[in-house]
PDB file of C-alpha atoms in Angstrom:
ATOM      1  CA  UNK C   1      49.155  51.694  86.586  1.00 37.00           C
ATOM      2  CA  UNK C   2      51.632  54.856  85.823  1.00 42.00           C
ATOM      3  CA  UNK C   3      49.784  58.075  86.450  1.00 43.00           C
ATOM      4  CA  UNK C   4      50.438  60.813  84.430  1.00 46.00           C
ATOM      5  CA  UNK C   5      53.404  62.931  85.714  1.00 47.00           C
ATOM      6  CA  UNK C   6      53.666  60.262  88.198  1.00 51.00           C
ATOM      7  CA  UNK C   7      51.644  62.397  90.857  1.00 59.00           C
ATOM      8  CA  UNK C   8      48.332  61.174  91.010  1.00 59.00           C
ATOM      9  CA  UNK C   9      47.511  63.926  92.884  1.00 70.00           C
ATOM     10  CA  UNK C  10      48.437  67.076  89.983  1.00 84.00           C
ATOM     11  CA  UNK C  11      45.648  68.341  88.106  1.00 91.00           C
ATOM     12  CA  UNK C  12      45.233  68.493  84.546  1.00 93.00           C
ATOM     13  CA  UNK C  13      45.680  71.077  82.599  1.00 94.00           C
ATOM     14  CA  UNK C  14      42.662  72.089  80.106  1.00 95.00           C
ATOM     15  CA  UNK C  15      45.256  70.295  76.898  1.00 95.00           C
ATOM     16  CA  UNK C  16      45.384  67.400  78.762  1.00 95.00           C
ATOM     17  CA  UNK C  17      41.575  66.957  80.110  1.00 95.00           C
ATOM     18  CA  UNK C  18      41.129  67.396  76.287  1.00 94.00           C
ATOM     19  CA  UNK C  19      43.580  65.276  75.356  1.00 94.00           C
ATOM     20  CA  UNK C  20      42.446  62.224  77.759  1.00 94.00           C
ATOM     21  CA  UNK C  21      38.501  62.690  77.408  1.00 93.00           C
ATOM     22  CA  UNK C  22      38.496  63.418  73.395  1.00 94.00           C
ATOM     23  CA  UNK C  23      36.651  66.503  74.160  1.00 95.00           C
ATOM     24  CA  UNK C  24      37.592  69.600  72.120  1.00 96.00           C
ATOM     25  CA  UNK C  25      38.719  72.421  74.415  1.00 96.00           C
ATOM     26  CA  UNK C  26      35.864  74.908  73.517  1.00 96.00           C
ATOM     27  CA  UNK C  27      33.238  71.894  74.653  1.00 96.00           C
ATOM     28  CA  UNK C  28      35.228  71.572  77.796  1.00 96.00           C
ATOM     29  CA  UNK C  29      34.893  75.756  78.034  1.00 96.00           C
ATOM     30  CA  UNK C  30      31.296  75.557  77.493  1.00 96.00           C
ATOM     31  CA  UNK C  31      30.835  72.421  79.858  1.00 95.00           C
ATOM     32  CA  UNK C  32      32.474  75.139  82.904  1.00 94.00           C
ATOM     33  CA  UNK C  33      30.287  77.754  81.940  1.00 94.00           C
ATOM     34  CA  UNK C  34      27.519  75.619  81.904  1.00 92.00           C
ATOM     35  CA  UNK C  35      28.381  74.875  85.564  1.00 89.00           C
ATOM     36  CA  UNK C  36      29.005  70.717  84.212  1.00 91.00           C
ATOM     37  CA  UNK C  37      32.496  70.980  85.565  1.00 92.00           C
ATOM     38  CA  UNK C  38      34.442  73.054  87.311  1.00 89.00           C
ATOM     39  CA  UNK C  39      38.358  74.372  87.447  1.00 92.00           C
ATOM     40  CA  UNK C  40      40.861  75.639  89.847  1.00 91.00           C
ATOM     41  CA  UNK C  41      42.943  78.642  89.090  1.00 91.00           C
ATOM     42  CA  UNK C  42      46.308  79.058  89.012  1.00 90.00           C
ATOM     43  CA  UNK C  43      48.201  82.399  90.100  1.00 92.00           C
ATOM     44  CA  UNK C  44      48.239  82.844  86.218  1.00 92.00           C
ATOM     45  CA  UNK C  45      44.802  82.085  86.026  1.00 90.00           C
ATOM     46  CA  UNK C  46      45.343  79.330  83.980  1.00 92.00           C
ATOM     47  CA  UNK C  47      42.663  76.430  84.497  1.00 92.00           C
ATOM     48  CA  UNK C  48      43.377  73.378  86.245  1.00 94.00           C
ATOM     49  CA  UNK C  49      41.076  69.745  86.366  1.00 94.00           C
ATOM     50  CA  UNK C  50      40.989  66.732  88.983  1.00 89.00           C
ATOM     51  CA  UNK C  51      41.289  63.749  87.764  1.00 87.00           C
ATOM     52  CA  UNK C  52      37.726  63.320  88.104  1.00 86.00           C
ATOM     53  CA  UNK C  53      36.527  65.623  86.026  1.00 90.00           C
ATOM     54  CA  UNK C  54      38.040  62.498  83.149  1.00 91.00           C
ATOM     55  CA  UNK C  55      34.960  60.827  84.868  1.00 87.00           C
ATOM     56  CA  UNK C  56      32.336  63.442  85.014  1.00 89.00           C
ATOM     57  CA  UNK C  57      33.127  64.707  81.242  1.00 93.00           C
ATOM     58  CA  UNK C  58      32.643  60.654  80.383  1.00 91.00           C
ATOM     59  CA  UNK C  59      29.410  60.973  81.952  1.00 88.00           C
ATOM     60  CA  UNK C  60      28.228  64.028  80.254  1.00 92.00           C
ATOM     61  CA  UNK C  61      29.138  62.440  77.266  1.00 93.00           C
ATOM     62  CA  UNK C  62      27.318  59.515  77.736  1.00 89.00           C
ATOM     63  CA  UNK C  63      24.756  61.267  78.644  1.00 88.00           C
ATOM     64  CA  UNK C  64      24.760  63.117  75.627  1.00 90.00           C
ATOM     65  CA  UNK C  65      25.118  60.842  73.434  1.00 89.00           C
ATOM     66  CA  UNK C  66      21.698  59.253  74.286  1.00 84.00           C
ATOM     67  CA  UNK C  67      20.019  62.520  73.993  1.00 85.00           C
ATOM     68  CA  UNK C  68      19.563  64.005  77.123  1.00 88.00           C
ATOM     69  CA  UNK C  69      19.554  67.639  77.282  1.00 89.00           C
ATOM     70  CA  UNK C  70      22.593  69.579  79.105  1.00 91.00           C
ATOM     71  CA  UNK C  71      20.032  71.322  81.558  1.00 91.00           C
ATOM     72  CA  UNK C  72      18.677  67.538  83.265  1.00 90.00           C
ATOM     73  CA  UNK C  73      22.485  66.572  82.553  1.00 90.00           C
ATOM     74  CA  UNK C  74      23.442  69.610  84.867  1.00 91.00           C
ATOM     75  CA  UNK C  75      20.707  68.622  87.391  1.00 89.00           C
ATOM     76  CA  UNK C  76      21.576  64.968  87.643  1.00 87.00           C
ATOM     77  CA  UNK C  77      25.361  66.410  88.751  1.00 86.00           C
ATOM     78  CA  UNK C  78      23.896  69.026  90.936  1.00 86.00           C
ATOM     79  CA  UNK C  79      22.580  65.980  92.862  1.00 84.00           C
ATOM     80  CA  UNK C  80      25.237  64.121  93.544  1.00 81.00           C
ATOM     81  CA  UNK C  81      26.974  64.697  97.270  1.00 73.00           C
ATOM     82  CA  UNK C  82      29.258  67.676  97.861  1.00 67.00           C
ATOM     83  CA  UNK C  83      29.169  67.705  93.897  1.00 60.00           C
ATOM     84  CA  UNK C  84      31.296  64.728  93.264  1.00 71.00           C
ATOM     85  CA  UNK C  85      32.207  62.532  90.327  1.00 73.00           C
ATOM     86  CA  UNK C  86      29.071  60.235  89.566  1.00 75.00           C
ATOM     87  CA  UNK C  87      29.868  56.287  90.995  1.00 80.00           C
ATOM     88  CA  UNK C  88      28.219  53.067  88.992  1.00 84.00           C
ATOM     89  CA  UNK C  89      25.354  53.189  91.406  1.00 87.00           C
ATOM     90  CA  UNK C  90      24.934  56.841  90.803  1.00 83.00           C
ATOM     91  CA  UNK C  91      24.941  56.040  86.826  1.00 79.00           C
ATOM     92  CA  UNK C  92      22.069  53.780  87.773  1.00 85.00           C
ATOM     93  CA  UNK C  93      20.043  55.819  89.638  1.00 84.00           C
ATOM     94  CA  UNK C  94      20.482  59.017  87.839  1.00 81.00           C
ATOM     95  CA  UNK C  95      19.344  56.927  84.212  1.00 79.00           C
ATOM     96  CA  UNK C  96      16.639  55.376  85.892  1.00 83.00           C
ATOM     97  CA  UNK C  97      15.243  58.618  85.961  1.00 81.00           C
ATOM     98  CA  UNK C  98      15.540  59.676  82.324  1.00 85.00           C
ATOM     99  CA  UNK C  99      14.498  56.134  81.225  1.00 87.00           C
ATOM    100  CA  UNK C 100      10.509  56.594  80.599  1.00 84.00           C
ATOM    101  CA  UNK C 101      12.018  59.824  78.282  1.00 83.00           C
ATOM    102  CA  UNK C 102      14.489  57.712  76.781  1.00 84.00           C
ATOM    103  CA  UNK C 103      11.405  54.325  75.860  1.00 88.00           C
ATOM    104  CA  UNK C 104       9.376  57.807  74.328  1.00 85.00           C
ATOM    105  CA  UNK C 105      12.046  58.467  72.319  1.00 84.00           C
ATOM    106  CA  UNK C 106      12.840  54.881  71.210  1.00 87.00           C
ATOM    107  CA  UNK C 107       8.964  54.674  70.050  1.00 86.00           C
ATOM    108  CA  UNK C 108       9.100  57.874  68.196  1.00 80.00           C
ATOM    109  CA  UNK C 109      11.855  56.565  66.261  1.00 82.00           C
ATOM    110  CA  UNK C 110      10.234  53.285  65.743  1.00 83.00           C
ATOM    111  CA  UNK C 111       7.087  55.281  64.461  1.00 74.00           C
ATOM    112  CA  UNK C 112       9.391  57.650  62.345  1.00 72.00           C
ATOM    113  CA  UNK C 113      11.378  54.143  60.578  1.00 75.00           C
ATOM    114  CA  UNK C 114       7.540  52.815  59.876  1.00 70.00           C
ATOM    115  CA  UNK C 115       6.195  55.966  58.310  1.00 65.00           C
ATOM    116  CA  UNK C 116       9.885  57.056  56.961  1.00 63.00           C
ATOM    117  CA  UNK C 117       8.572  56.357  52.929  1.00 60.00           C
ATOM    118  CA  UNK C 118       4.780  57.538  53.784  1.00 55.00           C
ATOM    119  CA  UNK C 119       3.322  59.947  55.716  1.00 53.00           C
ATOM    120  CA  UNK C 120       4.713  62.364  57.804  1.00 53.00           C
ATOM    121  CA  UNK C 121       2.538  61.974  60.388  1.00 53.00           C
ATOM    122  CA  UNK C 122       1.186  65.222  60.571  1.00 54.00           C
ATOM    123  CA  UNK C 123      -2.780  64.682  59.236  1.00 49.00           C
ATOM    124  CA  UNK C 124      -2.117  67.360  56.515  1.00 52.00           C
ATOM    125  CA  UNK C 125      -3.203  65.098  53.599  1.00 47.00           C
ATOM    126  CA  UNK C 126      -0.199  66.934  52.029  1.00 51.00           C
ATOM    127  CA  UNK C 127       1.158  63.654  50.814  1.00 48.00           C
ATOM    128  CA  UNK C 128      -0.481  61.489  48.516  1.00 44.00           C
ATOM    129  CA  UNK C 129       0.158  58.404  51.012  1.00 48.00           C
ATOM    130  CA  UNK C 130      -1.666  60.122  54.064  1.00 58.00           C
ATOM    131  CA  UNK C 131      -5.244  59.274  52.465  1.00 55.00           C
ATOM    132  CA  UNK C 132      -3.944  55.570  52.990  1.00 54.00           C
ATOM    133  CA  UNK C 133      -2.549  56.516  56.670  1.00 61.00           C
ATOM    134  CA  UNK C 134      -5.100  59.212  57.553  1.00 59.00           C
ATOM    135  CA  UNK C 135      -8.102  58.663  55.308  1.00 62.00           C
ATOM    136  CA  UNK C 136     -11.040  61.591  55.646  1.00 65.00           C
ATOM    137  CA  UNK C 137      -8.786  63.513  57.702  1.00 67.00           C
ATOM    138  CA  UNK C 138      -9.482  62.022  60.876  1.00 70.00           C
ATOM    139  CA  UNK C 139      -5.973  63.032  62.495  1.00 68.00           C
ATOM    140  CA  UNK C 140      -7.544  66.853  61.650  1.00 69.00           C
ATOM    141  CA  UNK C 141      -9.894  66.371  64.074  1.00 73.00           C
ATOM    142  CA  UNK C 142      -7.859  65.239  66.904  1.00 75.00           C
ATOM    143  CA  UNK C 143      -5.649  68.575  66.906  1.00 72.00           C
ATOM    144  CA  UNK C 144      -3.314  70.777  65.142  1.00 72.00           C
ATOM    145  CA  UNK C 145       0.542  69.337  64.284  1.00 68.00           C
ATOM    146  CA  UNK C 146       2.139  66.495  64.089  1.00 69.00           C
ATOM    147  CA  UNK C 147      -0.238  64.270  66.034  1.00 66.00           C
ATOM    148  CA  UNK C 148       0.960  60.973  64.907  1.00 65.00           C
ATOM    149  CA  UNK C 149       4.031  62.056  66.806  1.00 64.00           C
ATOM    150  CA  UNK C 150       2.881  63.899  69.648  1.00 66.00           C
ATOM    151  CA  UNK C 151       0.194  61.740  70.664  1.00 58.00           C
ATOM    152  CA  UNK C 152       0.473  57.854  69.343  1.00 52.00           C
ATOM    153  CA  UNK C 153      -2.940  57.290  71.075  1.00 46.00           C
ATOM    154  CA  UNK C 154      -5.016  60.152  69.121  1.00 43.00           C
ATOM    155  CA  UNK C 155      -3.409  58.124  65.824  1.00 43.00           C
ATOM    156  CA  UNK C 156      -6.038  55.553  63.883  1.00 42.00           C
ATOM    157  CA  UNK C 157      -3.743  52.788  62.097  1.00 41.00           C
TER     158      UNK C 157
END
């Protein structure tokens, strides 16, 4: 396979880490600052990528796009050896981690497709469905907020 520039060794510049990942620039700005990646300098100051960082901006991506937060996205990296590129087997142990997150999630979104037309969830009898979801305010008693959210146990069905 033809590497770009045929040097497989050249870095990227910040256009063409862009360009490769589909990452806008100022994400790819933010993702340095955020210590997510990192860049070499030119003597014009000008940023330069490895070639892994197309791997480690996939990741964050990924990441992302399942809803973890940038902060345990940072962490996961921070863990990897001598701050390297994240292999298939580190995928699979870093997202065994954030699964038990990720199945609360899925069931609050479950919950949230079920209740979507009716009650919010919250015990407020606000709604003229929550005397059918909550009736006598029994979801009061259990705490203030959303409680059918923040606690599916405290809910009565």
């Amino acid at each position: 396979m033809p590497q770009l520039g045929g040097d497989k060794h050249r870095q990227l510049t910040i256009g063409e880490l862009s360009s490769r990942s589909g990452v806008a620039s100022s994400a790819l700005h933010f993702y340095e600052r955020n210590g997510l990646i990192r860049a070499d300098r030119t003597d014009g100051n000008q940023r330069r990528y490895g070639r892994d960082t197309l791997r480690r901006v996939a990741f964050i991506r990924v990441s992302q796009r399942v809803g973890i937060p940038l902060k345990d996205i940072r962490t996961a990296l921070e863990s990897l050896p001598e701050g390297r590129t994240p292999t298939k087997k580190d995928w699979a142990r870093l997202s065994q981690r954030w699964r038990d997150d990720l199945d609360a999630r899925i069931r609050q979104l479950e919950h949230l497709r079920g209740d979507l037309d009716g009650c919010t969830g919250c015990g407020c009898l606000s709604l003229t469905a929550c005397a059918l979801q909550n009736p006598a305010d029994v979801l009061g008693s259990t705490g203030a907020g959303p409680i059918r959210w923040l606690d599916e146990g405290a809910a009565t069905e």
